Amino acid sequence: MNAIESPCILVCSIDEKTGYCFGCGRTREEIAGWIDMSADERRDIMVELRMRLETVERKPRRMTRRARMARQRERTG
């Protein structure tokens, strides 16, 4: 089974003003349907994410779980 590329950084909280996740920039609907989308559909959405994240009201304040895990791997590695 192939891994599905995902922009998720484990900061799952939606900006009520824009409807975008503070962590990845996807909408609730996109997050829920991600696994059922084609690779092309996912890539099309991922192209837009950086611009979307610039429009959210606030940025995540804490280090993401993914970043903490990467830092821990670097230390032990």
C-alpha positions as protocol buffer text, in pm:
chain_id: "A"
residue {
  index: 1
  type: MET
  ca { x: 0 y: 0 z: 0 }
}
residue {
  index: 2
  type: ASN
  ca { x: 137 y: 343 z: -94 }
}
residue {
  index: 3
  type: ALA
  ca { x: 154 y: 624 z: 159 }
}
residue {
  index: 4
  type: ILE
  ca { x: -77 y: 917 z: 90 }
}
residue {
  index: 5
  type: GLU
  ca { x: 97 y: 1253 z: 87 }
}
residue {
  index: 6
  type: SER
  ca { x: -55 y: 1488 z: 343 }
}
residue {
  index: 7
  type: PRO
  ca { x: 12 y: 1846 z: 454 }
}
residue {
  index: 8
  type: CYS
  ca { x: -102 y: 1766 z: 808 }
}
residue {
  index: 9
  type: ILE
  ca { x: 132 y: 1890 z: 1082 }
}
residue {
  index: 10
  type: LEU
  ca { x: -90 y: 1767 z: 1368 }
}
residue {
  index: 11
  type: VAL
  ca { x: -220 y: 2113 z: 1458 }
}
residue {
  index: 12
  type: CYS
  ca { x: -586 y: 2043 z: 1394 }
}
residue {
  index: 13
  type: SER
  ca { x: -785 y: 2356 z: 1466 }
}
residue {
  index: 14
  type: ILE
  ca { x: -1005 y: 2551 z: 1226 }
}
residue {
  index: 15
  type: ASP
  ca { x: -998 y: 2930 z: 1187 }
}
residue {
  index: 16
  type: GLU
  ca { x: -1365 y: 3024 z: 1208 }
}
residue {
  index: 17
  type: LYS
  ca { x: -1319 y: 3330 z: 985 }
}
residue {
  index: 18
  type: THR
  ca { x: -1153 y: 3158 z: 689 }
}
residue {
  index: 19
  type: GLY
  ca { x: -1258 y: 2797 z: 747 }
}
residue {
  index: 20
  type: TYR
  ca { x: -896 y: 2682 z: 707 }
}
residue {
  index: 21
  type: CYS
  ca { x: -700 y: 2465 z: 947 }
}
residue {
  index: 22
  type: PHE
  ca { x: -432 y: 2667 z: 1130 }
}
residue {
  index: 23
  type: GLY
  ca { x: -183 y: 2386 z: 1077 }
}
residue {
  index: 24
  type: CYS
  ca { x: -227 y: 2273 z: 717 }
}
residue {
  index: 25
  type: GLY
  ca { x: -463 y: 2520 z: 550 }
}
residue {
  index: 26
  type: ARG
  ca { x: -724 y: 2267 z: 442 }
}
residue {
  index: 27
  type: THR
  ca { x: -1099 y: 2299 z: 503 }
}
residue {
  index: 28
  type: ARG
  ca { x: -1292 y: 2053 z: 719 }
}
residue {
  index: 29
  type: GLU
  ca { x: -1438 y: 1898 z: 405 }
}
residue {
  index: 30
  type: GLU
  ca { x: -1094 y: 1857 z: 247 }
}
residue {
  index: 31
  type: ILE
  ca { x: -954 y: 1699 z: 563 }
}
residue {
  index: 32
  type: ALA
  ca { x: -1248 y: 1458 z: 590 }
}
residue {
  index: 33
  type: GLY
  ca { x: -1233 y: 1358 z: 223 }
}
residue {
  index: 34
  type: TRP
  ca { x: -853 y: 1355 z: 183 }
}
residue {
  index: 35
  type: ILE
  ca { x: -812 y: 978 z: 176 }
}
residue {
  index: 36
  type: ASP
  ca { x: -1082 y: 939 z: -92 }
}
residue {
  index: 37
  type: MET
  ca { x: -938 y: 1207 z: -324 }
}
residue {
  index: 38
  type: SER
  ca { x: -723 y: 1125 z: -622 }
}
residue {
  index: 39
  type: ALA
  ca { x: -353 y: 1215 z: -610 }
}
residue {
  index: 40
  type: ASP
  ca { x: -423 y: 1495 z: -861 }
}
residue {
  index: 41
  type: GLU
  ca { x: -701 y: 1640 z: -645 }
}
residue {
  index: 42
  type: ARG
  ca { x: -474 y: 1637 z: -339 }
}
residue {
  index: 43
  type: ARG
  ca { x: -188 y: 1802 z: -533 }
}
residue {
  index: 44
  type: ASP
  ca { x: -421 y: 2076 z: -661 }
}
residue {
  index: 45
  type: ILE
  ca { x: -525 y: 2158 z: -304 }
}
residue {
  index: 46
  type: MET
  ca { x: -167 y: 2145 z: -176 }
}
residue {
  index: 47
  type: VAL
  ca { x: -65 y: 2412 z: -430 }
}
residue {
  index: 48
  type: GLU
  ca { x: -307 y: 2656 z: -262 }
}
residue {
  index: 49
  type: LEU
  ca { x: -217 y: 2586 z: 101 }
}
residue {
  index: 50
  type: ARG
  ca { x: 67 y: 2836 z: 151 }
}
residue {
  index: 51
  type: MET
  ca { x: -155 y: 3122 z: 30 }
}
residue {
  index: 52
  type: ARG
  ca { x: -442 y: 3003 z: 247 }
}
residue {
  index: 53
  type: LEU
  ca { x: -226 y: 2991 z: 560 }
}
residue {
  index: 54
  type: GLU
  ca { x: -136 y: 3356 z: 511 }
}
residue {
  index: 55
  type: THR
  ca { x: -504 y: 3445 z: 554 }
}
residue {
  index: 56
  type: VAL
  ca { x: -576 y: 3271 z: 886 }
}
residue {
  index: 57
  type: GLU
  ca { x: -635 y: 3493 z: 1187 }
}
residue {
  index: 58
  type: ARG
  ca { x: -365 y: 3348 z: 1407 }
}
residue {
  index: 59
  type: LYS
  ca { x: -72 y: 3115 z: 1369 }
}
residue {
  index: 60
  type: PRO
  ca { x: -15 y: 2803 z: 1581 }
}
residue {
  index: 61
  type: ARG
  ca { x: 177 y: 2902 z: 1893 }
}
residue {
  index: 62
  type: ARG
  ca { x: 304 y: 2567 z: 2001 }
}
residue {
  index: 63
  type: MET
  ca { x: 552 y: 2334 z: 1843 }
}
residue {
  index: 64
  type: THR
  ca { x: 371 y: 2067 z: 1649 }
}
residue {
  index: 65
  type: ARG
  ca { x: 388 y: 1705 z: 1746 }
}
residue {
  index: 66
  type: ARG
  ca { x: 557 y: 1627 z: 1414 }
}
residue {
  index: 67
  type: ALA
  ca { x: 828 y: 1890 z: 1482 }
}
residue {
  index: 68
  type: ARG
  ca { x: 883 y: 1757 z: 1836 }
}
residue {
  index: 69
  type: MET
  ca { x: 918 y: 1403 z: 1705 }
}
residue {
  index: 70
  type: ALA
  ca { x: 1167 y: 1515 z: 1435 }
}
residue {
  index: 71
  type: ARG
  ca { x: 1375 y: 1703 z: 1692 }
}
residue {
  index: 72
  type: GLN
  ca { x: 1376 y: 1400 z: 1920 }
}
residue {
  index: 73
  type: ARG
  ca { x: 1493 y: 1176 z: 1632 }
}
residue {
  index: 74
  type: GLU
  ca { x: 1775 y: 1420 z: 1556 }
}
residue {
  index: 75
  type: ARG
  ca { x: 1893 y: 1409 z: 1916 }
}
residue {
  index: 76
  type: THR
  ca { x: 1892 y: 1030 z: 1938 }
}
residue {
  index: 77
  type: GLY
  ca { x: 2005 y: 973 z: 1593 }
}
